[in-house]
XYZ file of C-alpha atoms in Angstrom:
427
model
C 0.004 -37.519 -2.983
C -0.639 -39.151 0.146
C -4.038 -37.966 2.094
C -1.872 -36.299 4.563
C 0.151 -34.149 1.960
C -3.061 -33.523 -0.025
C -4.632 -32.063 3.243
C -1.210 -30.071 3.974
C -1.248 -28.474 0.139
C -4.832 -27.640 0.741
C -4.488 -25.950 4.189
C -1.384 -23.973 2.438
C -3.643 -22.740 -0.467
C -6.487 -22.049 2.016
C -4.004 -20.021 4.086
C -2.964 -17.958 0.766
C -6.626 -17.369 -0.475
C -7.610 -15.851 3.223
C -4.523 -13.897 2.938
C -5.503 -12.549 -0.593
C -9.027 -11.681 0.899
C -7.686 -10.009 4.299
C -5.531 -8.073 2.045
C -8.507 -7.201 -0.243
C -10.431 -5.752 2.688
C -7.535 -3.402 3.821
C -7.260 -2.047 0.091
C -11.063 -1.343 -0.209
C -10.495 0.284 3.135
C -7.452 2.470 1.815
C -8.882 4.060 -1.302
C -11.962 5.801 0.506
C -9.696 6.938 3.176
C -7.413 9.273 1.015
C -9.846 10.092 -1.904
C -13.641 9.814 -0.837
C -14.051 10.975 2.381
C -12.619 14.410 1.974
C -14.696 15.355 -0.850
C -17.891 13.488 1.025
C -17.257 16.136 4.009
C -17.144 19.027 1.883
C -19.931 18.036 -0.360
C -22.354 16.797 2.311
C -21.359 19.240 5.426
C -20.125 22.238 4.064
C -16.719 21.855 5.675
C -14.001 24.428 4.557
C -11.769 22.887 2.190
C -8.532 24.732 3.648
C -9.555 23.608 6.994
C -10.256 20.191 6.322
C -6.995 19.864 4.231
C -5.054 21.044 7.043
C -6.962 18.420 9.828
C -6.251 15.856 6.844
C -2.373 16.643 6.732
C -2.061 16.473 10.673
C -4.067 13.178 10.735
C -1.510 11.637 7.930
C 1.480 12.724 10.031
C 0.096 11.193 13.157
C -0.722 7.891 10.984
C 2.652 7.664 9.729
C 4.301 8.231 13.520
C 2.149 5.725 15.002
C 3.403 2.734 12.962
C 6.374 1.816 14.688
C 4.381 2.185 17.821
C 1.704 -0.061 16.532
C 4.544 -2.422 15.587
C 5.489 -3.009 19.129
C 1.992 -3.224 20.343
C 1.281 -5.836 17.586
C 4.694 -7.803 18.932
C 3.493 -7.429 22.338
C 0.148 -8.931 21.789
C 1.486 -11.715 19.670
C -0.159 -14.236 22.008
C -3.477 -12.931 21.692
C -3.267 -11.855 18.081
C -6.567 -13.510 16.995
C -8.406 -11.342 19.315
C -6.436 -8.248 18.727
C -7.119 -8.574 14.899
C -10.893 -9.124 15.486
C -11.208 -6.048 17.672
C -9.308 -3.908 15.156
C -11.511 -5.512 12.503
C -14.556 -3.876 14.473
C -12.964 -0.607 15.067
C -12.178 -0.484 11.331
C -15.919 -1.369 10.393
C -17.282 0.945 12.817
C -15.191 3.951 11.978
C -15.975 3.267 8.377
C -19.680 3.349 9.206
C -19.477 6.296 11.480
C -17.449 8.216 8.507
C -20.109 7.386 5.784
C -23.310 6.112 6.960
C -23.947 8.187 10.323
C -24.804 11.913 10.502
C -21.996 13.291 12.756
C -23.115 13.622 16.284
C -20.751 16.554 16.898
C -19.056 19.076 14.948
C -18.545 17.529 11.223
C -15.023 18.737 11.256
C -14.525 17.065 14.777
C -16.665 13.724 13.558
C -14.302 13.806 10.697
C -11.207 13.677 12.831
C -12.220 11.347 15.178
C -13.780 8.883 12.775
C -10.308 8.951 10.650
C -8.174 8.652 13.452
C -9.806 5.147 14.548
C -9.764 4.108 11.175
C -6.032 4.894 10.314
C -5.219 3.322 13.546
C -7.283 0.222 12.867
C -6.279 0.005 9.203
C -2.326 0.238 10.283
C -2.415 -2.435 12.890
C -4.073 -4.789 10.779
C -1.645 -4.322 7.807
C 1.074 -4.437 10.153
C -0.097 -8.019 11.579
C -0.656 -9.027 7.984
C 2.747 -8.708 7.055
C 4.244 -9.861 10.240
C 2.200 -13.002 9.729
C 3.438 -13.524 6.581
C 7.239 -14.060 7.584
C 5.619 -16.852 9.449
C 3.310 -18.206 7.287
C 6.219 -18.317 3.951
C 8.099 -20.494 6.143
C 6.111 -23.448 5.021
C 5.714 -22.419 1.475
C 9.296 -24.064 0.650
C 11.378 -21.986 -1.658
C 10.789 -18.343 -2.520
C 8.001 -18.795 -0.191
C 7.820 -15.212 0.292
C 7.384 -14.379 -2.881
C 4.383 -16.970 -3.230
C 2.848 -15.425 -0.336
C 3.274 -11.504 -1.637
C 1.903 -12.955 -4.890
C -1.344 -13.590 -3.424
C -1.584 -11.142 -1.058
C -0.891 -8.036 -3.439
C -2.953 -9.410 -6.004
C -5.551 -9.353 -3.469
C -4.637 -6.233 -2.489
C -4.872 -4.740 -5.873
C -8.251 -6.483 -6.757
C -9.498 -4.376 -3.460
C -8.117 -1.267 -4.788
C -10.203 -1.979 -8.059
C -13.245 -2.726 -6.384
C -13.226 0.211 -4.131
C -12.729 2.379 -6.961
C -15.757 1.398 -9.001
C -18.234 0.372 -6.004
C -19.672 3.668 -5.295
C -19.911 4.504 -9.065
C -22.214 1.243 -9.516
C -23.773 2.170 -6.200
C -24.861 5.095 -7.221
C -27.505 3.935 -9.604
C -29.422 1.749 -6.602
C -29.226 4.666 -4.023
C -28.643 8.240 -3.545
C -26.382 7.403 -0.709
C -23.650 5.380 -2.678
C -20.884 5.823 0.228
C -23.257 4.903 3.092
C -24.187 1.630 1.171
C -20.103 1.258 0.355
C -19.601 1.421 4.228
C -22.530 -1.164 4.898
C -20.989 -3.630 2.358
C -17.379 -3.030 3.818
C -18.412 -3.970 7.295
C -19.547 -7.382 5.884
C -16.403 -7.842 3.972
C -14.647 -7.282 7.290
C -16.417 -10.137 9.096
C -15.882 -12.189 6.214
C -11.950 -11.459 6.216
C -11.324 -11.602 9.655
C -13.448 -15.010 9.874
C -11.518 -16.100 6.645
C -7.867 -15.314 8.588
C -8.887 -16.844 12.021
C -6.911 -19.845 11.786
C -3.776 -18.351 10.417
C -2.771 -16.333 13.478
C -1.946 -19.143 15.225
C -0.425 -21.079 12.357
C 2.994 -22.295 13.504
C 5.532 -22.385 10.103
C 6.242 -25.874 8.460
C 9.986 -26.387 9.422
C 11.788 -25.290 6.031
C 15.307 -25.810 4.437
C 16.689 -23.248 6.728
C 16.389 -23.373 10.668
C 16.016 -20.286 12.860
C 18.184 -20.513 15.893
C 15.936 -20.810 19.017
C 17.888 -17.869 20.520
C 16.963 -15.724 17.482
C 13.232 -16.026 17.768
C 13.226 -14.198 21.273
C 14.956 -11.029 19.478
C 12.203 -8.622 19.180
C 11.940 -4.847 19.003
C 13.530 -2.314 16.462
C 17.439 -3.393 17.531
C 17.816 -6.460 15.505
C 16.162 -4.895 12.247
C 18.276 -1.492 12.290
C 21.503 -3.557 13.469
C 21.260 -5.608 10.337
C 22.956 -3.762 7.421
C 20.677 -5.316 4.748
C 17.506 -4.838 6.422
C 18.735 -1.099 6.849
C 19.247 -1.142 2.804
C 16.127 -2.387 2.020
C 14.098 0.018 4.090
C 16.205 2.736 2.496
C 15.496 1.126 -0.950
C 12.051 1.013 0.026
C 12.111 4.649 0.756
C 13.732 5.729 -2.454
C 11.704 3.138 -4.491
C 8.344 4.200 -3.166
C 8.701 7.917 -3.618
C 7.951 8.034 -7.465
C 4.915 6.031 -6.777
C 3.927 8.971 -4.270
C 4.616 11.531 -6.548
C 2.975 10.316 -9.692
C -0.076 9.737 -7.334
C -0.228 13.181 -5.763
C 0.079 14.554 -9.196
C -1.864 12.016 -11.248
C -5.386 14.479 -11.276
C -3.812 17.482 -12.138
C -1.523 15.815 -14.897
C -4.647 14.434 -16.329
C -6.742 17.364 -16.242
C -4.115 20.039 -16.942
C -1.266 18.727 -18.477
C -3.192 16.219 -20.992
C -6.318 18.559 -21.001
C -8.548 15.520 -20.406
C -10.746 16.458 -17.475
C -13.108 13.553 -16.662
C -10.249 10.647 -17.873
C -9.005 10.588 -14.614
C -11.314 7.733 -13.227
C -10.943 5.418 -16.110
C -7.059 6.044 -16.585
C -6.753 5.121 -12.662
C -8.600 2.082 -13.069
C -6.417 1.094 -15.785
C -3.361 1.585 -13.873
C -4.461 -0.672 -11.286
C -5.876 -3.177 -13.359
C -2.536 -3.429 -15.200
C -0.789 -3.713 -11.614
C -3.023 -6.388 -10.735
C -3.050 -8.504 -13.989
C 0.981 -8.386 -13.652
C 1.508 -9.381 -10.030
C 1.005 -13.334 -10.732
C 3.451 -12.782 -13.674
C 6.160 -11.123 -11.648
C 5.745 -13.810 -8.957
C 6.278 -16.627 -12.016
C 9.487 -14.544 -12.960
C 10.941 -14.211 -9.333
C 10.509 -17.700 -8.864
C 12.175 -18.617 -11.940
C 14.800 -15.962 -12.186
C 15.046 -14.430 -8.505
C 13.296 -11.619 -6.753
C 16.128 -9.402 -7.423
C 16.585 -9.344 -11.380
C 12.960 -9.459 -11.374
C 12.669 -6.259 -9.483
C 15.432 -4.953 -11.454
C 13.290 -5.556 -14.595
C 10.358 -3.759 -13.012
C 12.590 -0.904 -12.298
C 13.523 -0.229 -15.978
C 10.208 -0.810 -17.403
C 9.100 2.080 -14.816
C 12.034 4.119 -15.583
C 11.000 4.016 -19.566
C 7.233 4.856 -18.477
C 8.096 8.002 -16.975
C 10.241 8.990 -19.245
C 7.775 8.804 -21.988
C 5.371 10.619 -19.867
C 7.331 13.784 -19.244
C 7.332 14.010 -23.031
C 3.167 14.290 -23.305
C 1.066 16.995 -24.115
C -2.524 18.174 -24.378
C -4.827 15.326 -26.268
C -2.284 12.719 -25.479
C -4.980 10.360 -23.789
C -4.214 7.323 -25.731
C -0.439 7.295 -25.039
C -0.831 7.885 -21.684
C -3.241 4.990 -21.499
C 0.115 2.931 -22.700
C 1.981 4.521 -20.269
C -0.548 3.582 -17.269
C -0.513 -0.099 -18.572
C 3.473 -0.026 -18.353
C 3.765 1.992 -15.098
C 1.052 -0.366 -13.394
C 2.576 -3.458 -14.553
C 5.585 -1.827 -13.075
C 3.949 -1.249 -10.019
C 3.251 -4.820 -9.567
C 6.764 -5.912 -9.300
C 7.231 -3.018 -6.552
C 4.083 -4.527 -4.490
C 5.171 -8.089 -4.699
C 9.330 -8.257 -4.992
C 10.404 -5.498 -2.532
C 8.029 -6.757 0.375
C 9.094 -10.421 -0.145
C 12.718 -9.566 0.109
C 12.339 -7.605 3.314
C 10.128 -10.567 4.781
C 12.943 -13.134 3.783
C 15.383 -10.826 5.336
C 13.489 -10.550 8.704
C 12.887 -14.693 8.861
C 16.543 -14.467 9.260
C 17.113 -11.422 11.530
C 14.149 -10.862 13.389
C 11.280 -13.560 12.677
C 9.101 -12.551 15.429
C 9.381 -8.858 15.204
C 6.297 -7.260 14.247
C 8.221 -3.884 15.009
C 9.846 -4.702 11.666
C 6.493 -4.265 9.830
C 5.830 -1.024 11.787
C 8.963 0.392 10.481
C 8.282 -0.745 6.731
C 4.822 0.954 6.807
C 6.257 4.021 8.520
C 8.452 4.081 5.224
C 5.803 3.703 2.613
C 3.738 6.070 4.117
C 6.415 8.788 4.891
C 6.807 9.005 0.876
C 3.244 10.006 0.477
C 3.410 12.526 3.165
C 6.922 13.917 1.966
C 5.469 13.831 -1.652
C 2.498 16.143 -0.565
C 4.518 18.234 1.488
C 7.162 19.149 -1.160
C 5.578 19.016 -4.689
C 2.370 21.012 -4.340
C 3.906 24.221 -2.761
C 6.491 23.947 -5.604
C 3.812 23.974 -8.362
C 2.134 26.537 -6.597
C 5.549 28.894 -6.641
C 5.853 27.710 -10.199
C 2.675 29.598 -11.048
C 0.522 26.115 -11.269
C -3.316 26.825 -10.528
C -5.319 23.732 -10.418
C -8.559 23.954 -12.886
C -7.652 26.875 -14.571
C -5.390 28.034 -17.517
C -1.841 27.541 -17.036
C 1.282 28.904 -18.812
C 3.954 26.850 -20.308
C 6.010 27.176 -17.838
C 3.709 25.672 -15.360
C 2.655 23.049 -17.318
C 6.434 22.250 -18.137
C 7.214 22.123 -14.506
C 4.075 19.855 -13.915
C 5.725 17.558 -16.317
C 9.342 17.566 -15.067
C 7.829 16.705 -11.454
C 5.492 13.911 -13.037
C 7.819 12.513 -15.194
C 11.596 13.013 -14.907
C 11.604 13.393 -10.907
C 10.316 9.746 -10.354
C 12.943 8.769 -13.255
C 15.890 9.996 -11.356
C 14.668 8.627 -8.066
C 13.974 5.057 -9.752
C 17.687 5.230 -11.090
C 18.903 5.860 -7.590
C 16.915 3.089 -6.441
C 18.273 0.760 -9.184
C 21.534 1.567 -8.276
C 20.900 0.572 -4.571
C 19.265 -2.565 -5.417
C 22.271 -3.747 -7.855
C 24.582 -2.902 -4.972
C 22.784 -4.889 -2.272
C 23.894 -8.358 -1.605
C 20.946 -10.454 -1.067
C 20.620 -14.075 -0.347
C 17.661 -15.562 -2.042
C 15.563 -17.584 -0.404
C-alpha cells in the first residue's frame, strides 16, 4: 500500500469512527427523552401524570410532523452544514441541561414542554443530517459501502443506548442528582461528537463504480423520492417493518410486570435486548457484504418472527425463556437497524443523492410507528380490562400476550412479503 493509499484508508476509518461517536451521542439523548424525563418531572415537581401524558403526546405528534420540514431545512442549509450542526448541537446540550440540571424558571409543565420542544427539534435535525451525510460518505467506501457505514453508525447508536440505560444508575452511587450529572456529561459528549465530525460535513465522496449524472445532483425536495417506486416501497416497508418494534416497546414494561409477573426485571431485560442488538450489528454487516443486504434482512425478519411467536406463549415466571427471546429479538433488531437504512441510502444515492428531505421522510416514517402504537395499543388494552400494576383477569393477560407477540408476527410476515417482492439492485 502506498503512503497516499494508506492515508486515504485512515481517513475512511477515521470518518466511520466519528460517525459512530456521533450516532452514540444521539442515542444517549434519545433514551432520556422517552424514559427518564416524564418520571423525573412527576417525582421532582409533582406534575400531574395525566396532564404530562397529554403534553408528551402532543410533543411527539409535533416531532413526527416536523421531520419533513427539518429535512427540507437541512437541504437548504447544506452549504452551511457544519455551522448548522454545531448550532443544533449547542441547542441539544442546553435543552438537556435545562431539562435535568436547572430548576424550572417558569411553571414546571411549561418548562417541560419548552425544553423538550428544543430537544426534539435539535435531535431530529442532527439525525437527518447524519443519515443524509451517509449517502455521500458511503460513495467512497466501495461495494456495499452503505452497509459498511450503517454497521458503524448503528453499532455506535446501540452502544449509546446501552450507556444511557446504565449511566443514571451508576451515577446514583456518587450523587443525589444523577440525571443532572448525566446532563452535564452529555453536554461534554456533544462537544466531542460535533468536533469529531467536523471534517465529515464537507467531505466529498470519492468516485465510486457508479457515477451520478450531474443533472441528478440538482434534484432536491420530496418529489424525486416519492416519484421513485422503489423508494416508495422502501418507505412503506420501513413503516410496516418498524411497527413491531414500536408495539413491543410500548408494551414491554406491562408484559414483564404483568404477564411474566416479574417486576424489577424490566431494566436488566431491556439492557440484555440492546446488548444483543449491539453485538449483532457487525455480524449482520458481514453477512450482508457476503450474501447481500436483502437476503440478510430476510433472515433477520424470520428470526424476529420466531422470537415473537414464542413470546406469545409465555406466562408467569418465564423470565429465563423471555431472556432468550430478548437475545433473539435483539439480534433481529440489529438487522433492521443496519440493513434497511442502508438499502434506502443506496437507493437515494441513485435518485436523490443530495436530498436531505429524503431522510426527513425516513425519520417521519420511523417515528410515526411509535405514535401509532401508543395511540392504538393502550386504549385497546384498557378496553380489554387490563390495569397496569394490578391483578388482571386471564382474558386481559391473554390480550396483552396477543398484542405483544402475535401482532408483531403478523406485521413482520407482511414486511417479509413486501421485501421479497421488492426488486433491489445491490450496491
